[in-house]
């Protein structure tokens, strides 16, 4: 398993609709292992293959204290309700922004064994991650879903505020 560098906003691979996986084989499972390592190294709860420069429809989700899992060729088959959330992304480091997501989300995908699975999130971080990561394989970033670009909030690095105030 290898930690691969995260691609950032401005990299065209993030904007390309990713290619469908036609066969779930060992090379795909190795990629999933690298994605998982890269996600944890960057302290994320989800990652999509384009974020490490691979234009394939694969995402990994790793909720806190839960086993990570992969979704291959994920499609949102049901969504309902809306809620306002604050969101960030490994590919847009140092920023967060408010946006509207669904309350309930169901995604259909293949798992690492090539079997069809459905994953359901309801009013939780998982529901948010399912929409966020599925957006990634369609070339969509959360910044596209802000009401206005002015809503993007720059996070101050830890300690900066104290130093500035002391000056
Ligand atoms: Ni992201």
PDB file of C-alpha atoms and ligand atoms in Angstrom:
ATOM      1  CA  UNK A   1       0.000   0.000   0.000  1.00  0.00           C
ATOM      2  CA  UNK A   2       1.251   3.423  -0.937  1.00  0.00           C
ATOM      3  CA  UNK A   3       0.249   6.894   0.148  1.00  0.00           C
ATOM      4  CA  UNK A   4      -0.222   8.868  -3.053  1.00  0.00           C
ATOM      5  CA  UNK A   5      -0.244  12.666  -3.291  1.00  0.00           C
ATOM      6  CA  UNK A   6      -3.648  14.354  -3.211  1.00  0.00           C
ATOM      7  CA  UNK A   7      -4.629  16.377  -6.285  1.00  0.00           C
ATOM      8  CA  UNK A   8      -5.863  19.889  -5.599  1.00  0.00           C
ATOM      9  CA  UNK A   9      -8.502  22.208  -7.045  1.00  0.00           C
ATOM     10  CA  UNK A  10      -7.242  23.367 -10.443  1.00  0.00           C
ATOM     11  CA  UNK A  11      -6.022  19.897 -11.448  1.00  0.00           C
ATOM     12  CA  UNK A  12      -8.069  18.867 -14.509  1.00  0.00           C
ATOM     13  CA  UNK A  13      -8.357  15.243 -13.309  1.00  0.00           C
ATOM     14  CA  UNK A  14     -10.781  16.465 -10.628  1.00  0.00           C
ATOM     15  CA  UNK A  15     -13.094  17.917 -13.280  1.00  0.00           C
ATOM     16  CA  UNK A  16     -13.210  14.964 -15.645  1.00  0.00           C
ATOM     17  CA  UNK A  17     -16.169  12.559 -15.297  1.00  0.00           C
ATOM     18  CA  UNK A  18     -14.313   9.383 -14.298  1.00  0.00           C
ATOM     19  CA  UNK A  19     -14.425   6.112 -16.265  1.00  0.00           C
ATOM     20  CA  UNK A  20     -16.589   3.205 -15.212  1.00  0.00           C
ATOM     21  CA  UNK A  21     -14.746   0.170 -13.830  1.00  0.00           C
ATOM     22  CA  UNK A  22     -15.488  -2.738 -16.153  1.00  0.00           C
ATOM     23  CA  UNK A  23     -13.891  -5.510 -14.098  1.00  0.00           C
ATOM     24  CA  UNK A  24     -13.106  -5.633 -10.385  1.00  0.00           C
ATOM     25  CA  UNK A  25      -9.700  -7.344 -10.260  1.00  0.00           C
ATOM     26  CA  UNK A  26      -6.528  -7.238  -8.161  1.00  0.00           C
ATOM     27  CA  UNK A  27      -5.308  -4.022  -9.776  1.00  0.00           C
ATOM     28  CA  UNK A  28      -8.551  -2.340  -8.655  1.00  0.00           C
ATOM     29  CA  UNK A  29      -8.148  -3.789  -5.149  1.00  0.00           C
ATOM     30  CA  UNK A  30      -4.566  -2.465  -5.002  1.00  0.00           C
ATOM     31  CA  UNK A  31      -5.814   0.957  -6.048  1.00  0.00           C
ATOM     32  CA  UNK A  32      -8.465   0.789  -3.297  1.00  0.00           C
ATOM     33  CA  UNK A  33      -5.734  -0.067  -0.746  1.00  0.00           C
ATOM     34  CA  UNK A  34      -3.708   2.970  -1.887  1.00  0.00           C
ATOM     35  CA  UNK A  35      -6.789   5.190  -1.746  1.00  0.00           C
ATOM     36  CA  UNK A  36      -7.510   4.006   1.802  1.00  0.00           C
ATOM     37  CA  UNK A  37      -3.919   4.708   2.936  1.00  0.00           C
ATOM     38  CA  UNK A  38      -3.947   8.103   1.247  1.00  0.00           C
ATOM     39  CA  UNK A  39      -7.291   8.999   2.851  1.00  0.00           C
ATOM     40  CA  UNK A  40      -6.075   8.179   6.358  1.00  0.00           C
ATOM     41  CA  UNK A  41      -2.721   9.908   5.798  1.00  0.00           C
ATOM     42  CA  UNK A  42      -4.634  13.077   4.870  1.00  0.00           C
ATOM     43  CA  UNK A  43      -7.073  12.577   7.780  1.00  0.00           C
ATOM     44  CA  UNK A  44     -10.110  12.373   5.524  1.00  0.00           C
ATOM     45  CA  UNK A  45     -13.331  10.381   5.943  1.00  0.00           C
ATOM     46  CA  UNK A  46     -13.676   9.754   2.223  1.00  0.00           C
ATOM     47  CA  UNK A  47     -11.667   9.848  -0.977  1.00  0.00           C
ATOM     48  CA  UNK A  48     -12.355   9.363  -4.678  1.00  0.00           C
ATOM     49  CA  UNK A  49      -9.882   7.899  -7.182  1.00  0.00           C
ATOM     50  CA  UNK A  50      -9.533  11.176  -9.168  1.00  0.00           C
ATOM     51  CA  UNK A  51      -8.192  12.761  -5.966  1.00  0.00           C
ATOM     52  CA  UNK A  52      -5.069  10.624  -6.335  1.00  0.00           C
ATOM     53  CA  UNK A  53      -4.961  11.211 -10.081  1.00  0.00           C
ATOM     54  CA  UNK A  54      -6.818   8.094 -11.267  1.00  0.00           C
ATOM     55  CA  UNK A  55      -9.875   8.817 -13.398  1.00  0.00           C
ATOM     56  CA  UNK A  56     -11.949   5.792 -12.362  1.00  0.00           C
ATOM     57  CA  UNK A  57     -15.342   5.626 -10.656  1.00  0.00           C
ATOM     58  CA  UNK A  58     -14.156   4.384  -7.263  1.00  0.00           C
ATOM     59  CA  UNK A  59     -14.565   5.913  -3.809  1.00  0.00           C
ATOM     60  CA  UNK A  60     -13.497   4.835  -0.336  1.00  0.00           C
ATOM     61  CA  UNK A  61     -15.369   5.904   2.779  1.00  0.00           C
ATOM     62  CA  UNK A  62     -13.854   5.615   6.251  1.00  0.00           C
ATOM     63  CA  UNK A  63     -16.193   6.850   8.958  1.00  0.00           C
ATOM     64  CA  UNK A  64     -14.554   7.459  12.361  1.00  0.00           C
ATOM     65  CA  UNK A  65     -14.184   4.169  14.294  1.00  0.00           C
ATOM     66  CA  UNK A  66     -15.608   2.092  11.443  1.00  0.00           C
ATOM     67  CA  UNK A  67     -14.090  -0.239   8.873  1.00  0.00           C
ATOM     68  CA  UNK A  68     -13.412   1.597   5.613  1.00  0.00           C
ATOM     69  CA  UNK A  69     -15.213   0.335   2.518  1.00  0.00           C
ATOM     70  CA  UNK A  70     -15.036   0.895  -1.218  1.00  0.00           C
ATOM     71  CA  UNK A  71     -17.814   1.771  -3.636  1.00  0.00           C
ATOM     72  CA  UNK A  72     -17.119   0.948  -7.280  1.00  0.00           C
ATOM     73  CA  UNK A  73     -19.235   2.643  -9.962  1.00  0.00           C
ATOM     74  CA  UNK A  74     -21.362   4.337  -7.272  1.00  0.00           C
ATOM     75  CA  UNK A  75     -24.721   5.813  -8.277  1.00  0.00           C
ATOM     76  CA  UNK A  76     -27.103   7.711  -6.000  1.00  0.00           C
ATOM     77  CA  UNK A  77     -30.378   5.865  -6.601  1.00  0.00           C
ATOM     78  CA  UNK A  78     -32.438   7.700  -3.997  1.00  0.00           C
ATOM     79  CA  UNK A  79     -32.163  10.970  -2.124  1.00  0.00           C
ATOM     80  CA  UNK A  80     -34.746  12.873  -0.124  1.00  0.00           C
ATOM     81  CA  UNK A  81     -35.032  15.784   2.266  1.00  0.00           C
ATOM     82  CA  UNK A  82     -32.571  18.642   2.577  1.00  0.00           C
ATOM     83  CA  UNK A  83     -30.324  19.961   5.324  1.00  0.00           C
ATOM     84  CA  UNK A  84     -27.686  22.692   5.597  1.00  0.00           C
ATOM     85  CA  UNK A  85     -24.181  21.492   6.347  1.00  0.00           C
ATOM     86  CA  UNK A  86     -20.640  22.722   6.544  1.00  0.00           C
ATOM     87  CA  UNK A  87     -18.250  20.882   4.266  1.00  0.00           C
ATOM     88  CA  UNK A  88     -14.591  20.595   3.357  1.00  0.00           C
ATOM     89  CA  UNK A  89     -12.542  18.500   0.941  1.00  0.00           C
ATOM     90  CA  UNK A  90      -9.022  17.065   0.861  1.00  0.00           C
ATOM     91  CA  UNK A  91      -8.611  18.632  -2.586  1.00  0.00           C
ATOM     92  CA  UNK A  92      -9.468  22.113  -1.276  1.00  0.00           C
ATOM     93  CA  UNK A  93      -7.256  22.275   1.817  1.00  0.00           C
ATOM     94  CA  UNK A  94      -7.669  25.103   4.300  1.00  0.00           C
ATOM     95  CA  UNK A  95     -11.251  25.970   3.370  1.00  0.00           C
ATOM     96  CA  UNK A  96     -14.784  25.085   4.395  1.00  0.00           C
ATOM     97  CA  UNK A  97     -18.185  26.197   3.208  1.00  0.00           C
ATOM     98  CA  UNK A  98     -21.933  25.855   3.864  1.00  0.00           C
ATOM     99  CA  UNK A  99     -24.151  24.024   1.410  1.00  0.00           C
ATOM    100  CA  UNK A 100     -27.364  22.026   1.083  1.00  0.00           C
ATOM    101  CA  UNK A 101     -27.216  18.226   1.097  1.00  0.00           C
ATOM    102  CA  UNK A 102     -29.878  15.524   1.238  1.00  0.00           C
ATOM    103  CA  UNK A 103     -31.141  14.063   4.508  1.00  0.00           C
ATOM    104  CA  UNK A 104     -31.417  10.521   3.200  1.00  0.00           C
ATOM    105  CA  UNK A 105     -29.171   9.029   0.524  1.00  0.00           C
ATOM    106  CA  UNK A 106     -29.022   5.535  -0.971  1.00  0.00           C
ATOM    107  CA  UNK A 107     -26.085   4.582  -3.187  1.00  0.00           C
ATOM    108  CA  UNK A 108     -25.853   1.483  -5.344  1.00  0.00           C
ATOM    109  CA  UNK A 109     -22.353   0.240  -6.195  1.00  0.00           C
ATOM    110  CA  UNK A 110     -20.107  -2.797  -6.459  1.00  0.00           C
ATOM    111  CA  UNK A 111     -17.950  -3.799  -3.529  1.00  0.00           C
ATOM    112  CA  UNK A 112     -14.313  -4.997  -3.682  1.00  0.00           C
ATOM    113  CA  UNK A 113     -15.528  -8.486  -4.598  1.00  0.00           C
ATOM    114  CA  UNK A 114     -17.528  -7.151  -7.534  1.00  0.00           C
ATOM    115  CA  UNK A 115     -20.865  -7.776  -5.789  1.00  0.00           C
ATOM    116  CA  UNK A 116     -23.687  -5.264  -5.930  1.00  0.00           C
ATOM    117  CA  UNK A 117     -24.325  -3.476  -2.652  1.00  0.00           C
ATOM    118  CA  UNK A 118     -26.504  -0.643  -1.414  1.00  0.00           C
ATOM    119  CA  UNK A 119     -25.382   1.785   1.248  1.00  0.00           C
ATOM    120  CA  UNK A 120     -27.831   4.016   3.058  1.00  0.00           C
ATOM    121  CA  UNK A 121     -27.067   7.157   5.037  1.00  0.00           C
ATOM    122  CA  UNK A 122     -29.661   9.055   7.015  1.00  0.00           C
ATOM    123  CA  UNK A 123     -29.097  12.455   8.575  1.00  0.00           C
ATOM    124  CA  UNK A 124     -25.460  11.620   9.351  1.00  0.00           C
ATOM    125  CA  UNK A 125     -21.879  12.057   8.166  1.00  0.00           C
ATOM    126  CA  UNK A 126     -22.225   8.944   6.000  1.00  0.00           C
ATOM    127  CA  UNK A 127     -25.104  10.487   4.008  1.00  0.00           C
ATOM    128  CA  UNK A 128     -22.946  13.580   3.436  1.00  0.00           C
ATOM    129  CA  UNK A 129     -19.915  11.506   2.397  1.00  0.00           C
ATOM    130  CA  UNK A 130     -21.986   9.402  -0.024  1.00  0.00           C
ATOM    131  CA  UNK A 131     -23.089  12.515  -1.905  1.00  0.00           C
ATOM    132  CA  UNK A 132     -19.709  14.269  -1.670  1.00  0.00           C
ATOM    133  CA  UNK A 133     -17.680  11.298  -2.947  1.00  0.00           C
ATOM    134  CA  UNK A 134     -20.158  10.352  -5.679  1.00  0.00           C
ATOM    135  CA  UNK A 135     -19.941  13.972  -6.853  1.00  0.00           C
ATOM    136  CA  UNK A 136     -16.152  13.569  -7.185  1.00  0.00           C
ATOM    137  CA  UNK A 137     -16.396  10.756  -9.764  1.00  0.00           C
ATOM    138  CA  UNK A 138     -18.714  13.025 -11.755  1.00  0.00           C
ATOM    139  CA  UNK A 139     -16.158  15.862 -11.729  1.00  0.00           C
ATOM    140  CA  UNK A 140     -18.124  17.916  -9.194  1.00  0.00           C
ATOM    141  CA  UNK A 141     -16.573  19.551  -6.121  1.00  0.00           C
ATOM    142  CA  UNK A 142     -18.454  20.867  -3.092  1.00  0.00           C
ATOM    143  CA  UNK A 143     -17.379  24.424  -3.944  1.00  0.00           C
ATOM    144  CA  UNK A 144     -19.690  24.119  -6.992  1.00  0.00           C
ATOM    145  CA  UNK A 145     -22.630  23.653  -4.623  1.00  0.00           C
ATOM    146  CA  UNK A 146     -22.113  26.779  -2.513  1.00  0.00           C
ATOM    147  CA  UNK A 147     -24.768  29.478  -2.915  1.00  0.00           C
ATOM    148  CA  UNK A 148     -21.926  31.890  -3.642  1.00  0.00           C
ATOM    149  CA  UNK A 149     -18.143  31.632  -3.925  1.00  0.00           C
ATOM    150  CA  UNK A 150     -18.045  34.274  -1.155  1.00  0.00           C
ATOM    151  CA  UNK A 151     -19.358  31.586   1.228  1.00  0.00           C
ATOM    152  CA  UNK A 152     -16.004  29.786   1.140  1.00  0.00           C
ATOM    153  CA  UNK A 153     -14.360  30.286   4.538  1.00  0.00           C
ATOM    154  CA  UNK A 154     -10.576  30.244   4.858  1.00  0.00           C
ATOM    155  CA  UNK A 155      -9.470  28.355   7.961  1.00  0.00           C
ATOM    156  CA  UNK A 156      -6.633  29.861   9.915  1.00  0.00           C
ATOM    157  CA  UNK A 157      -3.797  27.484  10.687  1.00  0.00           C
ATOM    158  CA  UNK A 158      -3.710  26.591  14.381  1.00  0.00           C
ATOM    159  CA  UNK A 159      -1.940  29.216  16.424  1.00  0.00           C
ATOM    160  CA  UNK A 160      -2.055  31.966  13.789  1.00  0.00           C
ATOM    161  CA  UNK A 161      -4.795  33.897  15.545  1.00  0.00           C
ATOM    162  CA  UNK A 162      -2.890  34.080  18.816  1.00  0.00           C
ATOM    163  CA  UNK A 163       0.258  35.250  17.048  1.00  0.00           C
ATOM    164  CA  UNK A 164      -1.626  37.897  15.091  1.00  0.00           C
ATOM    165  CA  UNK A 165      -3.358  39.169  18.198  1.00  0.00           C
ATOM    166  CA  UNK A 166      -0.039  39.368  20.016  1.00  0.00           C
ATOM    167  CA  UNK A 167       1.515  41.544  17.297  1.00  0.00           C
TER     168      UNK A 167
HETATM  169 NI1  LIG B   1     -13.657  15.776  -1.497  1.00  0.00          NI
END
